[in-house]
Structure formats: structure tokens, C-alpha cells
Amino acid sequence: MSDEKKIGTYICKGCGIGDRINTSQMATIAERECKSNVTKEHDFLCSAEGVKMIQDDIDNDGVNHVAIVACSRRAKTEAFNLENVAITRGNIREGVLWVRPDTDEAQETTQEMAEDYTRMAVFEVGAMNIPQTSGQSEGRKNLLVVGGGVSGMTAAVEAAKAGYASTLVEKTGSLGGAAAKAWKRIPEHTPYADPEDTGVAELIAAVEASDKIEVHLNSTITKTSGAPGRFSADITTESGSTTTENFGAIIQTSGYTEYDANQLPHLGYGKSKNVVTQAELDAMALEANGGPIKNADGKEVQSVVFIQCAGQRSEEEGHLPYCSGHCCLTSIKQAMYFKDNNPDIDTTVMFSDLRTPGAGGEDFYRSGQDKGVIFTKGIASEVTDSGGGCTVKFKDLILDEETTADADLVVLATGQVANAGVDIDEVPQDEPGQWEVSVDSILNMDYRQGKDVPQLRHGFNDSHFICFPYETRRTGIYAAGPVRRPMDMLQAKEDATGAALKAIQAAENADLGRAAHPRSGDLSFPSFRKEGCTQCKRCTVECPFGAIDEDEERYPLFNEARCRRCGTCMGACPVRVISFENYSVDTVGNQIKNVEMPDEFDEKPRILVLACENDAYPALDMAAMKGNEYSAFARVIPIRCLGSTNLIWVTDALNSGYDGVVLMGCQKGENYQCHFVKGSEIANVRMSKVDDTLQSLSLEPERVATYEVAITDIERAPQLINDMAETIEKIGMSPFKF
Amino acid sequence: MSNLNTEMIEKYRNNFLKEVTANVEEGEWVKMCMQCGVCSGSCPFGPHWDHPPQELFMMIRAGKREEVLTSSSMWMCTSCYNCIVRCPRGLPITHIMHGLAHYADRLGMAPKEQPTMKFAHKFWDNIVKNGRVNELKLSLGVYFMNGIAEGIKTSLKMQAVGLGMYKAKRLNPMEFFGGHTVKDKSGMQAIIEKAKEIEEAKIKKFEG
């Protein structure tokens, strides 16, 4: 392919565009103003014939930069999936036609809008380069699974079934994790009536039988470096010998540790031997091996009280603020240990809110009731030793009275604490070149931003439990099982299966040089102009995914496969040296600059809308589909993430005469909706400083507005643009028109 | 009857739930209550009960035998079936209420002056005689349930209603002297006898 840029502009007349808009005028602009090399109009561009016309030009005429001026970039993506070219879309259908009324008065401004979008598309594509992979990937596709419990073994077995080899690293001397210490598990099959065998032995057998799974026992990870497709991990045994292996992706299944029940002295733990945790009871049941369970005094237990939410769902200091999700079902399961052995044993589950998640949860609860397990809605305040047993003081919430219950054994349903390694927000980072192994760390990554995967909330590794399960904030490293969020065995297995598939996907994508979620398939990656870099470190600090390391000279070191292509680094860079081949300060800057700016007395203001392509832009598209109109003075530019917004765009826009700037990103903060986790938050911090810029230009602060827009805001998003138009009407046109 | 009570106490010691499960009609459902409170919220008489159904179930589980059986709550049930229709767990709550009332009465623990119970007894005694309800005798019996003075007062108050019913041929004064019967009165009585026998056998079973 020749290095010369040859721009082809293709204007569609279909979907009514040709009826309402003078497309030949658009073509003239593309040719004359924008210097498009090839410019064609077509009645039905997304038809096979239309696409062939473009492909022929690419193949025969050497067109390598394609501007398709038709519908939104979110529509007809399959038809316009052209390879080995730089491509952009001018949004005439959703961006102009459907948001403007079909009236004679509106005709002039509608035509202007369409012409501007044509200019924007052609100038944008002109600033692009053809995306090419970096070639950094080593094409490894085997997986590293850290943690040999049910989650880890399931991940390895599922990966093996899909044909991918994995290495399973377990810290202790045997596989099985927490599940191996349980007598039975919560049922996973209909009729969900009785506890089931844990299935751990079968799982271990499957791991051992597989020729695709290599197991390292008594081993930990002492160093992880690289990126998807080329991870390198040091596996160190207890005796200190280290082997270094390479992997395509990593699954972290380091599970949980039991909450320390010694923090619950009021519930008698540590004071009475007959107060145990659920885990301890399961160990007792395992020892009893189906026979009667005896308490610490050697007495066969005749009455047992389970206290739910012990040290959980509580704001008290030292307690867990969250629900561990499995304990209600676990208590029912354990009560059945007694009931199935002898129906005359009194079993009471003391709960404040009984929650039995999962398909079989309610059936299992019902089965427990049917077997005679008594469920008492009450809150235990104190457990005291009564000699050979315990007395539980509790408040009955239904009968509204303080009362007591005697039991031979009291079981505390304590929660799960994630075994997530070090909290990188708390532990200071190692300086480049001074990296050290931490015994508390799970993965011991040599990443600039810290040794372990960032924690989302309450110490669990996750990035967004609804939108992107398994995705951590480290590309190619997936968390599954109770390290991600508290869960039981069945959920852990489902989790592990999902994470295994994600890991395989990440390794395969890395091999092709493609981005993983959410811009999957994107071939471009950030690069920087070293001469211009001031080593300010903003990119390495702000990258939400820790994709950028620092080299010994403290220049940023980009790892292609770790990058999610959000562009937050590009927005952060004060000297604007970071760019993607198909997304840069110039590609957006060109769009901003090439909008035709009517002079002050034309009464035609211009509003720049920078809309996040994940939520705000689709919201505007959908608004268009519904026919929700907005101001003809708006020029909407989709951006990858509000985090990629470089202040220069706003400054340039205001300097070149725009009357208002509207930024639309995703919800930030604790319940963030940002696809790149931190992008919208970072952008907001940056925008808080835009007031200085406005002041230095003597402009009103109302001219720049930043909003959180959800994908469902199809009424609100256009309204926000109209609000800005109204504001401009009030405060007047910008004085910066030329 | 109180003899039966002591026996039951002895047999089930402090496990009242087991006693209810074994002896109360539909009592085996009590353990299945999940304490959502929909029954209590649905009951049109809810505010007037000392203990709404959900609470009664919890009291049974908590072993509050005396309090449950001497309660007037289950006697308040009007059989509207709202609770049965709404119970997410499908408990036959109305039937359990009647079962509990019946059991309390059998053990001699029901509150002595409970009007619903008194009416129930009167109704039963009335209907088993002829197999048909003698409305005149039943209503007069109910009016005079609480003494002659109150009976005369109530009768006078209801005079107009009675007269109206008479005119509409809904009330026959001749019923006072016997009244109408079912076709096969002795057959009906044999059925009742048999039923009693079965009940007695059941009680024997409790005792054993």
C-alpha cells in the first residue's frame, strides 16, 4: 500500500437524505474545500452495490482514507466494515435529517448542518493514519490460573475443554480450597431439597487427568509482567526455586479468607468453645462423616442456633458492611446436617433478612422449613456460655420482645473477605527500577500503578458487576469467584467459566493486535512523540487500566495489549504528544476547526457537543430515531470517552468562535457507568479547571457545560443541547467570531 | 378436656410446633410460614386481632403454647379467604385459624366468653338436631346468650327485622315447636355419630 493518503468521500442519498438535502452541494464542498481525491454520491450506499463501489475504489484507485457521509457510525457497521483503510462516518441521517423538521424555514440551517458534517468527516479522516498493530504480541494463548480452589480448577478445566492449556498455581499443598473443607454443598440441581456432595474430588480428578493443565502446588507468583499475549510470570515454590513461564492471559481466582470471628466477642466467639463459625461447623461435619455432630464438650448436639449476618451488613467498626450472599443458604444446608441425621434435633436459624439467591434458593429454603428447621426473625445481642452449651439473648422482631434461647451449639454466619492482595490505592508504588516482591501481593505485577489488580469496593477485585463481569481494571487479567464478589460454589463455577472464556478472548485478540472490551476489534493503539514529552507522568498516573509503564528514563512505555483505547492518556497530555492512528488531538481538532463559522450578526450560533460514543452519542441517535429535535446550531462530535477530551479542544473551540460547548460523559463516582471506569471522572476534574480558560478569554462560564448522560436519556440529551442554545440566546453570541 | 391438655403438655413438652403439626387441622403448614406478613396485612379484621396470623405462627414456633391457645385471635377469623389467596407460600391460613380455634376449644383453653365460640357451639347444637338450622331458635338462643335482660333488649331491637322476615316468609313462628328436618334424620344422625367416633379415635391417638 502506498504511503500517500488518498481520500474517498462517499455521500449517501438514501433514507430520504437526497430528498431534503442538496447532496451535490455536499460533494462540491468535499472536493473543493476538503480536497477529497474521490467523491461520489450514491442512492443507496449500504447496499451491496454501494459498498462494492467503495471497495472497487479502494482496490483499484488506491483510496485508503474513506469518509462515508450517510448515517450514524452506529448504524450499518457490518456493511461498512472495510479493512486496511482509515475510515470515518459523517452522520447525516441521525445527526441532521431526523433531528430537524422538514419545513421550508428549517431548510437553510439543515443544509448547513449537513455541509458541516461533510467537512468534519473529510477533514477528520484526512488527519487519520491507517491503524496497524504494534507487533508487540508474542501470540501466547495459554492461561495462568492463580488459585486452586473450585473457581480456579473450573477455569482450568473449562479452558481445557475449549482447547486452551493452562497452568494452575496453588499456594497450599493441595487443590480444593475452601470447598475441600466442606462436608456438603448447597444443592445445584432439582429438586434442591438436600445438600449435595461437594464435587471437589471429581474436579480435582478432572484437573489431574487433563493433559492441558499443569499444576504447581505450594507455589506463589513472585512477578508478573508483560501484557495480554505476552505475560511473563515467575512461579516460586515454597522452597524458593523459581520458574518463569509465559502466558496469554491470567485468571485470578484467589478466593476469600474467613472473616475473623474474634472480632465478635459479644457473640461468644473465643469465649465459649461451643460458638463456632460456619466454616468450623463444616469441618466438624466432615469429621463426623455423616454421624452425629458433637460439640466441644463431647456432647451430641441436640439443639443448635445459627446466627445470620454475624459481623456482616453492619456499619460497626471492624464489621463487614456487605452481605456475603451465601450464608443464609449455607446455614440451611448446615441445619440439614443435623435434621437429616436426627429430625428431633432443634435447629433454629436466627435472621433479620433471609436471602436465598439462585434458581434453587427458595426451594432449598422451603425444604429446610419442611424438614423442621425453625426460622426466627430476630437479632442476637449476646451469646454466653451456659456450661456445656450456650444461651443466646436475642430480640424477636416479630413478637417484639427480648428473649433467650438455649443451644448446645451456636453457629455464626460470618462473611467472606476477598483475598485480593495489596490495595494499590493504599500501598505506595515502587519507583521505576526499584521494584520489589511483596509477600502480601497475589500477582506481584511490575506495573507502574501497583502490584495487584485494583479493588472496586470493600476490597473485591471487580470493575463493574453488571456491565463488565470478570473484567478487572487490568486488561487480560480476569477475576473470578469470591475474589470478585462474595459468592457460593455454584456461582463461583459460573464465574470461572465466564472468566476463562474472557481470558481466551483476550489472548486471541492480543494475538491479532486488537483491543479487548469494550472497543473490541480496534487495531489502533496510542503512541507518543518522545521529543515533545516532558515526563510529567500524567498519562501513566491517569490511565484507568495501568497500561502505561515508565522506562528507566521515565518516559512512558505503552503496552498495546493492555490498552483499552479510551484515549484518557491523550486527554491528559498537556503537550499533546499522545495520539492514536485513527483518533488524535488532530482528528477531533480538525472537525472543530472546519465547521463553518457564521459571523456575529448572522444570528447563527455554533454549539460544539462532545459526546461519549458509549452512552451520550447513542442516546442522541435514539433521540433522532424518535424524532426528538434539537438545535440546528449544534455540531456533535463523538469521542471515545470523555476522559479523552483534551482541554485544547475546548480552548480552540472557544477561540475560534463557538458560542457554547456541551460535554456529555457517563455517570461518574461510586455508581459509575463509564466504560473506562475513570474516564468521565478524570474529565470532570479537568473541566473544573476550564473556568480559568474562560476567564482569560473574558467569556461567561455558562458557555461550557459538562453533563452526565445515560444511554436512556433520549429526551434529556437533546434538551441539554437546546438548553445551551437558549443560554446563548440570553447571554449573546461569542465575541470571538472572525 | 383439661386432662387432655395436661397429657399434651406432657407429650410435647416444650415443642409446641410439633404438637400443632400433629394435632391441629392443617397444622403441618405452620412451619412453612416465611414471615412475610402478607396475611396480617390482608386481613380485614387485622387491627382487631391481638395476634395476626403471621404472629401466631411465630408464637407457635417460639413455643408460646399458653398464649396461643388462650388467645381470642383465631376466633376473629371471618373466613374471607383473603390471606389464603395472597399467601405466597400457599398456606391455608383460614383453615389453620379454624384448626387452632377448634384445638383450643377441645383442650378447654379457649377464652370462656368468646362470642364466636359461643355462637359456634349454639349453631352446632342447633343443626345436629334436625340436620337443618332452626333459625328462630338459633337467633333467640344467640339473643339470650348473655342473660335474659340483654336477650329481651336485643329481641326488641330486632323486632322490626323479625317481622319483616315473617312477612317475607323467611321466618316461621311455628319453628319454635320443633321445626323442619332433613329427609333422613336418623341417617344424618348416624353420620354425625360416626364422625364423632372418628374424632374420639383421633383423640385416643393423641393420648397414646
XYZ file of C-alpha atoms in Angstrom, chain A residues 224-228 231 429-430 435 444-451 474-475 477 545-549 562:
26
model
C 4.047 -10.734 36.684
C 4.997 -8.580 33.762
C 4.035 -8.021 30.170
C 0.618 -7.716 28.610
C -2.051 -9.967 27.137
C 2.576 -12.156 30.035
C 4.099 2.385 44.259
C 7.646 1.259 43.708
C 10.536 -2.888 42.135
C 3.254 -9.112 42.155
C 2.844 -7.184 38.935
C 5.662 -4.895 37.861
C 3.089 -2.427 36.506
C 3.686 1.231 37.167
C 0.395 1.605 39.025
C 0.906 -1.171 41.559
C 1.337 -4.841 42.267
C -6.047 -4.722 34.198
C -6.587 -5.931 30.657
C -6.338 -10.342 33.906
C -6.071 0.366 33.152
C -2.454 0.747 34.186
C -1.449 0.158 30.578
C 1.432 2.596 30.621
C 4.674 1.834 32.440
C -3.125 -3.760 27.987
